[in-house]
């Protein structure tokens, strides 16, 4: 479905409208030969941001690109201070984890701003957990089906009832 936007004083006015609504609101306007007070509009999805990027706004600007107005999203690289603060926040959360000791072999990866295991996660259909006592990935045992609550004991690779 095509979109259109009204132009006032050379700037987009309000928000884009769907073709059917445009035709109903402006029945005398030929959508294939728009007068200067209207323009076609193309929606552009909000892009994802990288680990060290920041969106300048949660709202896009409307900009004329190749004769068509489009959503334009502005993002930027984090400053060194923002990057350091983000890394510190991840490290602080890591330190507060009640199961941190199971992951003592993991190291902080600055590129991804996350902790990584010394051994990559197996790439198959099975479910694994990290066993800190062996520094390896171990098949996750089946969760008991008796309606009780359990937590995983990392060292024994067994489910232990929570009492």
Coordinates of N, CA and C in Angstrom, one line a residue:
X1 N 0.9 -1.2 0.0 CA 0.0 0.0 0.0 C 0.9 1.2 0.0
X2 N 0.6 2.1 -0.9 CA 1.4 3.4 -1.0 C 1.0 4.4 0.1
X3 N 1.9 5.2 0.5 CA 1.7 6.3 1.5 C 2.0 7.6 0.8
X4 N 1.3 8.7 1.4 CA 1.5 10.0 0.9 C 1.6 11.0 2.1
X5 N 2.2 12.1 1.9 CA 2.3 13.1 2.9 C 2.1 14.5 2.3
X6 N 1.5 15.3 3.1 CA 1.2 16.7 2.7 C 2.5 17.5 2.9
X7 N 2.8 18.5 2.0 CA 3.9 19.3 2.1 C 3.4 20.8 2.3
X8 N 4.0 21.4 3.3 CA 3.7 22.9 3.5 C 5.0 23.6 3.7
X9 N 5.1 24.7 3.0 CA 6.3 25.5 3.1 C 7.6 24.7 2.8
X10 N 7.5 23.7 1.9 CA 8.6 22.9 1.5 C 9.0 21.8 2.6
X11 N 8.1 21.6 3.6 CA 8.4 20.6 4.6 C 7.2 19.7 4.8
X12 N 7.5 18.4 5.2 CA 6.4 17.5 5.4 C 5.6 18.0 6.5
X13 N 4.2 17.8 6.3 CA 3.3 18.3 7.3 C 2.5 17.1 7.9
X14 N 2.5 17.1 9.2 CA 1.9 16.0 10.0 C 2.5 14.7 9.6
X15 N 1.7 13.7 9.4 CA 2.2 12.3 9.2 C 1.7 11.7 7.9
X16 N 2.3 10.7 7.4 CA 1.9 10.1 6.1 C 0.5 9.4 6.3
X17 N -0.2 9.3 5.2 CA -1.5 8.7 5.2 C -1.6 7.6 4.1
X18 N -2.4 6.6 4.4 CA -2.5 5.5 3.4 C -3.2 6.0 2.1
X19 N -2.9 5.3 1.1 CA -3.4 5.7 -0.3 C -4.9 5.8 -0.3
X20 N -5.6 4.8 0.3 CA -7.1 4.9 0.3 C -7.6 6.1 1.0
X21 N -7.0 6.4 2.2 CA -7.4 7.6 2.9 C -7.0 8.9 2.2
X22 N -5.9 8.9 1.5 CA -5.5 10.0 0.7 C -6.5 10.3 -0.4
X23 N -6.9 9.3 -1.1 CA -7.8 9.4 -2.2 C -9.2 9.9 -1.7
X24 N -9.6 9.5 -0.5 CA -10.8 9.9 0.1 C -10.7 11.4 0.6
X25 N -9.6 11.7 1.1 CA -9.4 13.1 1.7 C -9.2 14.1 0.6
X26 N -8.5 13.7 -0.5 CA -8.2 14.6 -1.6 C -8.6 14.0 -2.9
X27 N -9.9 13.9 -3.2 CA -10.4 13.2 -4.4 C -10.0 13.8 -5.7
X28 N -9.6 15.1 -5.7 CA -9.3 15.8 -6.9 C -7.8 15.7 -7.3
X29 N -7.0 15.0 -6.4 CA -5.6 14.9 -6.6 C -5.2 13.6 -7.3
X30 N -4.5 13.7 -8.4 CA -4.0 12.6 -9.2 C -2.8 12.0 -8.5
X31 N -2.9 10.8 -7.9 CA -1.8 10.3 -7.1 C -0.6 9.9 -8.0
X32 N -0.8 9.8 -9.3 CA 0.3 9.5 -10.2 C 1.0 10.7 -10.8
X33 N 0.4 11.9 -10.5 CA 1.0 13.1 -10.9 C 0.7 14.2 -9.8
X34 N 1.4 14.0 -8.7 CA 1.2 14.8 -7.5 C 1.6 16.3 -7.7
X35 N 0.8 17.2 -7.2 CA 1.2 18.6 -7.2 C 2.2 18.8 -6.1
X36 N 2.9 19.9 -6.1 CA 4.0 20.1 -5.1 C 3.6 20.1 -3.7
X37 N 2.3 20.2 -3.4 CA 1.9 20.2 -1.9 C 1.7 18.8 -1.4
X38 N 2.0 17.8 -2.2 CA 1.9 16.4 -1.8 C 3.2 15.6 -2.3
X39 N 3.5 14.6 -1.6 CA 4.6 13.7 -2.0 C 4.3 12.3 -1.6
X40 N 4.9 11.4 -2.3 CA 4.9 10.0 -1.9 C 5.8 9.8 -0.7
X41 N 5.4 8.8 0.1 CA 6.2 8.6 1.3 C 6.5 7.1 1.4
X42 N 7.7 6.7 1.9 CA 8.1 5.3 2.1 C 8.5 5.1 3.5
X43 N 7.8 4.2 4.2 CA 8.2 3.8 5.6 C 9.5 3.0 5.6
X44 N 10.3 3.3 6.5 CA 11.6 2.6 6.7 C 11.6 2.1 8.1
X45 N 11.8 0.8 8.3 CA 11.8 0.3 9.6 C 13.0 0.8 10.5
X46 N 12.7 0.9 11.7 CA 13.8 1.3 12.6 C 14.9 0.3 12.6
X47 N 16.1 0.8 12.4 CA 17.2 -0.2 12.3 C 17.7 -0.7 13.7
X48 N 18.3 -1.8 13.7 CA 18.8 -2.3 15.0 C 20.1 -1.5 15.2
X49 N 20.5 -1.4 16.5 CA 21.7 -0.7 16.8 C 22.8 -1.7 17.2
X50 N 24.0 -1.4 16.9 CA 25.1 -2.2 17.3 C 25.4 -2.1 18.8
X51 N 26.3 -2.9 19.3 CA 26.6 -3.0 20.7 C 27.0 -1.6 21.2
X52 N 27.7 -0.9 20.4 CA 28.2 0.5 20.9 C 27.6 1.6 20.0
X53 N 26.3 1.5 19.7 CA 25.6 2.5 18.9 C 24.4 3.0 19.7
X54 N 23.9 4.2 19.5 CA 22.8 4.8 20.2 C 21.9 5.4 19.1
X55 N 20.6 5.2 19.3 CA 19.6 5.9 18.4 C 19.5 7.3 19.0
X56 N 19.6 8.3 18.1 CA 19.4 9.7 18.5 C 18.0 10.0 18.9
X57 N 17.0 9.2 18.4 CA 15.6 9.5 18.8 C 14.8 8.2 18.5
X58 N 13.7 8.1 19.3 CA 12.8 6.9 19.0 C 11.9 7.3 17.9
X59 N 12.0 8.5 17.4 CA 11.1 8.9 16.3 C 11.9 9.3 15.1
X60 N 11.5 8.8 13.9 CA 12.3 9.2 12.7 C 12.0 10.6 12.3
X61 N 12.9 11.2 11.5 CA 12.6 12.4 10.8 C 12.1 12.0 9.4
X62 N 11.3 12.9 8.8 CA 10.9 12.7 7.4 C 11.8 13.5 6.5
X63 N 12.5 12.9 5.6 CA 13.4 13.6 4.8 C 13.2 13.2 3.3
X64 N 13.4 14.1 2.4 CA 13.3 13.9 1.0 C 14.5 13.3 0.4
X65 N 14.4 12.1 -0.1 CA 15.5 11.3 -0.7 C 15.1 10.8 -2.1
X66 N 15.8 11.3 -3.1 CA 15.5 10.9 -4.5 C 14.0 11.2 -4.8
X67 N 13.5 12.3 -4.4 CA 12.1 12.7 -4.8 C 11.0 12.1 -4.0
X68 N 11.4 11.3 -3.0 CA 10.4 10.6 -2.1 C 10.7 10.9 -0.7
X69 N 9.7 11.2 0.1 CA 9.9 11.4 1.5 C 10.0 10.0 2.2
X70 N 10.9 9.9 3.1 CA 11.1 8.6 3.8 C 11.4 8.9 5.3
X71 N 11.1 7.8 6.1 CA 11.6 7.8 7.5 C 13.1 7.8 7.5
X72 N 13.7 8.6 8.3 CA 15.2 8.6 8.4 C 15.5 8.5 9.9
X73 N 16.2 7.4 10.2 CA 16.6 7.1 11.6 C 18.0 7.5 11.8
X74 N 18.3 8.2 12.8 CA 19.6 8.7 13.1 C 20.2 8.0 14.3
X75 N 21.3 7.3 14.0 CA 22.0 6.7 15.1 C 23.5 7.1 15.1
X76 N 24.2 6.9 16.2 CA 25.5 7.4 16.3 C 26.3 6.4 17.1
X77 N 27.6 6.4 17.0 CA 28.5 5.6 17.8 C 28.5 6.2 19.2
X78 N 28.6 5.4 20.2 CA 28.7 5.8 21.6 C 30.1 6.6 21.8
X79 N 30.0 7.5 22.7 CA 31.3 8.2 23.0 C 32.1 7.2 23.9
X80 N 33.4 7.5 24.0 CA 34.2 6.7 24.9 C 33.7 6.5 26.3
X81 N 33.1 7.6 26.8 CA 32.5 7.6 28.1 C 31.3 6.7 28.2
X82 N 30.4 6.8 27.2 CA 29.2 5.9 27.1 C 29.6 4.5 27.0
X83 N 30.6 4.2 26.2 CA 31.1 2.8 26.0 C 31.6 2.3 27.3
X84 N 32.4 3.0 28.0 CA 33.0 2.6 29.3 C 31.9 2.4 30.3
X85 N 30.9 3.3 30.3 CA 29.8 3.1 31.3 C 29.0 1.9 31.0
X86 N 28.7 1.6 29.7 CA 28.0 0.4 29.4 C 28.8 -0.9 29.8
X87 N 30.1 -0.9 29.5 CA 30.9 -2.0 29.9 C 30.9 -2.2 31.4
X88 N 31.0 -1.1 32.1 CA 31.0 -1.2 33.6 C 29.7 -1.7 34.1
X89 N 28.6 -1.3 33.5 CA 27.2 -1.8 33.9 C 27.1 -3.3 33.8
X90 N 27.6 -3.8 32.6 CA 27.6 -5.3 32.4 C 28.5 -6.0 33.4
X91 N 29.6 -5.4 33.7 CA 30.5 -6.1 34.6 C 29.9 -6.0 36.0
X92 N 29.3 -4.9 36.4 CA 28.7 -4.8 37.7 C 27.5 -5.8 37.9
X93 N 26.7 -6.0 36.8 CA 25.6 -7.0 36.9 C 26.2 -8.4 37.0
X94 N 27.3 -8.6 36.3 CA 27.9 -9.9 36.4 C 28.4 -10.2 37.8
X95 N 29.0 -9.2 38.5 CA 29.5 -9.4 39.8 C 28.4 -9.7 40.8
X96 N 27.2 -9.2 40.6 CA 26.0 -9.4 41.5 C 25.3 -10.7 41.3
X97 N 25.6 -11.4 40.2 CA 24.9 -12.7 39.9 C 25.1 -13.7 41.0
X98 N 24.0 -14.3 41.5 CA 24.2 -15.3 42.6 C 24.8 -16.6 42.1
X99 N 24.9 -16.8 40.8 CA 25.5 -18.0 40.3 C 26.8 -17.7 39.6
X100 N 27.4 -16.6 39.9 CA 28.6 -16.1 39.2 C 29.8 -17.2 39.3
X101 N 29.9 -17.8 40.4 CA 31.0 -18.8 40.7 C 31.0 -19.9 39.6
X102 N 29.8 -20.3 39.1 CA 29.7 -21.3 38.1 C 30.4 -20.9 36.8
X103 N 30.5 -19.6 36.6 CA 31.0 -19.0 35.3 C 32.3 -18.3 35.5
X104 N 33.1 -18.7 36.5 CA 34.4 -18.1 36.7 C 35.4 -18.2 35.6
X105 N 35.2 -19.1 34.7 CA 36.1 -19.3 33.6 C 35.8 -18.4 32.4
X106 N 34.6 -17.8 32.5 CA 34.2 -16.9 31.4 C 34.9 -15.6 31.5
X107 N 35.2 -14.9 30.4 CA 35.9 -13.7 30.3 C 35.1 -12.6 29.6
X108 N 35.3 -11.4 30.0 CA 34.6 -10.3 29.4 C 35.2 -10.0 28.0
X109 N 34.3 -10.0 27.0 CA 34.6 -9.7 25.6 C 34.2 -8.3 25.3
X110 N 35.2 -7.4 25.1 CA 34.9 -6.0 24.9 C 34.2 -5.7 23.6
X111 N 34.5 -6.5 22.6 CA 33.8 -6.3 21.3 C 32.3 -6.5 21.4
X112 N 31.9 -7.5 22.1 CA 30.4 -7.8 22.2 C 29.8 -7.3 23.5
X113 N 30.6 -6.7 24.4 CA 30.2 -6.2 25.7 C 29.4 -7.3 26.5
X114 N 30.0 -8.5 26.5 CA 29.4 -9.6 27.2 C 30.5 -10.6 27.7
X115 N 30.1 -11.4 28.5 CA 31.0 -12.5 29.0 C 30.8 -13.7 28.1
X116 N 32.0 -14.3 27.8 CA 32.0 -15.4 26.8 C 32.7 -16.6 27.5
X117 N 32.2 -17.8 27.2 CA 32.8 -19.0 27.7 C 34.2 -19.3 27.0
X118 N 35.0 -20.1 27.7 CA 36.3 -20.4 27.0 C 36.1 -21.5 25.9
X119 N 35.0 -22.1 25.9 CA 34.6 -23.2 24.9 C 33.3 -22.8 24.3
X120 N 33.3 -22.7 23.0 CA 32.0 -22.3 22.3 C 30.8 -23.3 22.7
X121 N 29.6 -22.8 22.7 CA 28.4 -23.6 22.9 C 28.3 -24.5 21.8
X122 N 28.0 -25.8 22.1 CA 27.8 -26.8 21.0 C 26.7 -26.3 20.0
X123 N 26.9 -26.6 18.7 CA 26.0 -26.1 17.7 C 25.2 -27.3 17.2
X124 N 24.3 -27.8 18.0 CA 23.3 -28.8 17.6 C 22.0 -28.6 18.3
X125 N 21.1 -29.6 18.2 CA 19.7 -29.4 18.6 C 19.6 -29.6 20.1
X126 N 20.6 -30.1 20.8 CA 20.5 -30.4 22.2 C 20.5 -29.2 23.1
X127 N 20.1 -29.3 24.3 CA 20.1 -28.2 25.3 C 21.2 -28.5 26.3
X128 N 22.1 -27.5 26.5 CA 23.2 -27.6 27.3 C 23.2 -26.6 28.4
X129 N 24.0 -26.8 29.5 CA 24.3 -25.8 30.5 C 25.8 -25.8 30.7
X130 N 26.3 -24.7 31.2 CA 27.7 -24.5 31.5 C 28.0 -25.1 32.9
X131 N 28.9 -26.1 32.9 CA 29.3 -26.7 34.2 C 30.7 -26.1 34.6
X132 N 30.7 -25.2 35.6 CA 31.9 -24.6 36.0 C 32.9 -25.5 36.5
X133 N 32.5 -26.6 37.2 CA 33.5 -27.5 37.8 C 34.3 -28.2 36.8
X134 N 33.8 -28.4 35.6 CA 34.5 -29.1 34.5 C 34.9 -28.1 33.4
X135 N 34.5 -26.9 33.5 CA 34.7 -25.9 32.4 C 34.3 -26.5 31.0
X136 N 33.0 -27.0 31.0 CA 32.5 -27.5 29.8 C 31.0 -27.4 29.7
X137 N 30.5 -27.6 28.5 CA 29.1 -27.7 28.3 C 28.6 -29.1 28.5
X138 N 27.5 -29.2 29.3 CA 26.9 -30.5 29.6 C 25.5 -30.6 29.2
X139 N 25.0 -31.7 28.8 CA 23.6 -31.9 28.4 C 22.7 -31.6 29.5
X140 N 21.7 -30.8 29.3 CA 20.8 -30.4 30.3 C 19.9 -31.6 30.6
X141 N 19.8 -32.1 31.9 CA 18.9 -33.2 32.2 C 17.5 -32.7 32.1
X142 N 16.6 -33.7 31.8 CA 15.2 -33.4 31.7 C 14.6 -32.9 33.0
X143 N 13.9 -31.8 33.0 CA 13.3 -31.3 34.2 C 12.2 -32.2 34.7
X144 N 12.2 -32.5 36.0 CA 11.2 -33.4 36.6 C 9.8 -33.0 36.3
X145 N 8.9 -34.0 36.1 CA 7.6 -33.7 35.7 C 6.6 -34.0 36.8
X146 N 7.0 -33.7 38.1 CA 6.1 -34.1 39.2 C 5.4 -32.9 39.8
X147 N 5.5 -31.7 39.2 CA 4.8 -30.5 39.7 C 5.6 -29.7 40.8
X148 N 6.7 -30.3 41.2 CA 7.5 -29.6 42.2 C 8.4 -28.6 41.6
X149 N 9.0 -27.7 42.4 CA 10.0 -26.7 41.8 C 11.4 -27.2 42.1
X150 N 12.2 -27.0 41.0 CA 13.6 -27.5 41.1 C 14.6 -26.4 40.6
X151 N 15.8 -26.5 41.1 CA 16.9 -25.7 40.5 C 18.0 -26.6 40.1
X152 N 18.7 -26.2 39.1 CA 19.8 -27.1 38.6 C 21.0 -26.9 39.5
X153 N 21.6 -28.0 40.0 CA 22.8 -28.1 40.7 C 23.9 -28.2 39.6
X154 N 24.7 -27.2 39.4 CA 25.6 -27.2 38.3 C 26.7 -28.3 38.4
X155 N 27.2 -28.5 39.6 CA 28.3 -29.4 39.8 C 27.9 -30.9 39.6
X156 N 26.7 -31.2 40.1 CA 26.2 -32.6 39.9 C 25.4 -32.9 38.6
X157 N 25.1 -31.8 38.0 CA 24.2 -31.9 36.8 C 22.9 -32.6 37.0
X158 N 22.3 -32.3 38.2 CA 21.0 -32.8 38.6 C 20.1 -31.7 39.0
X159 N 18.8 -31.9 38.9 CA 17.8 -31.0 39.4 C 17.6 -31.3 40.9
X160 N 17.6 -30.2 41.7 CA 17.5 -30.4 43.1 C 16.2 -29.6 43.5
X161 N 15.3 -30.3 44.3 CA 14.1 -29.7 44.7 C 14.3 -28.5 45.6
X162 N 13.5 -27.5 45.2 CA 13.6 -26.2 46.0 C 12.5 -26.4 47.1
X163 N 13.0 -26.3 48.4 CA 12.1 -26.5 49.5 C 12.0 -25.2 50.3

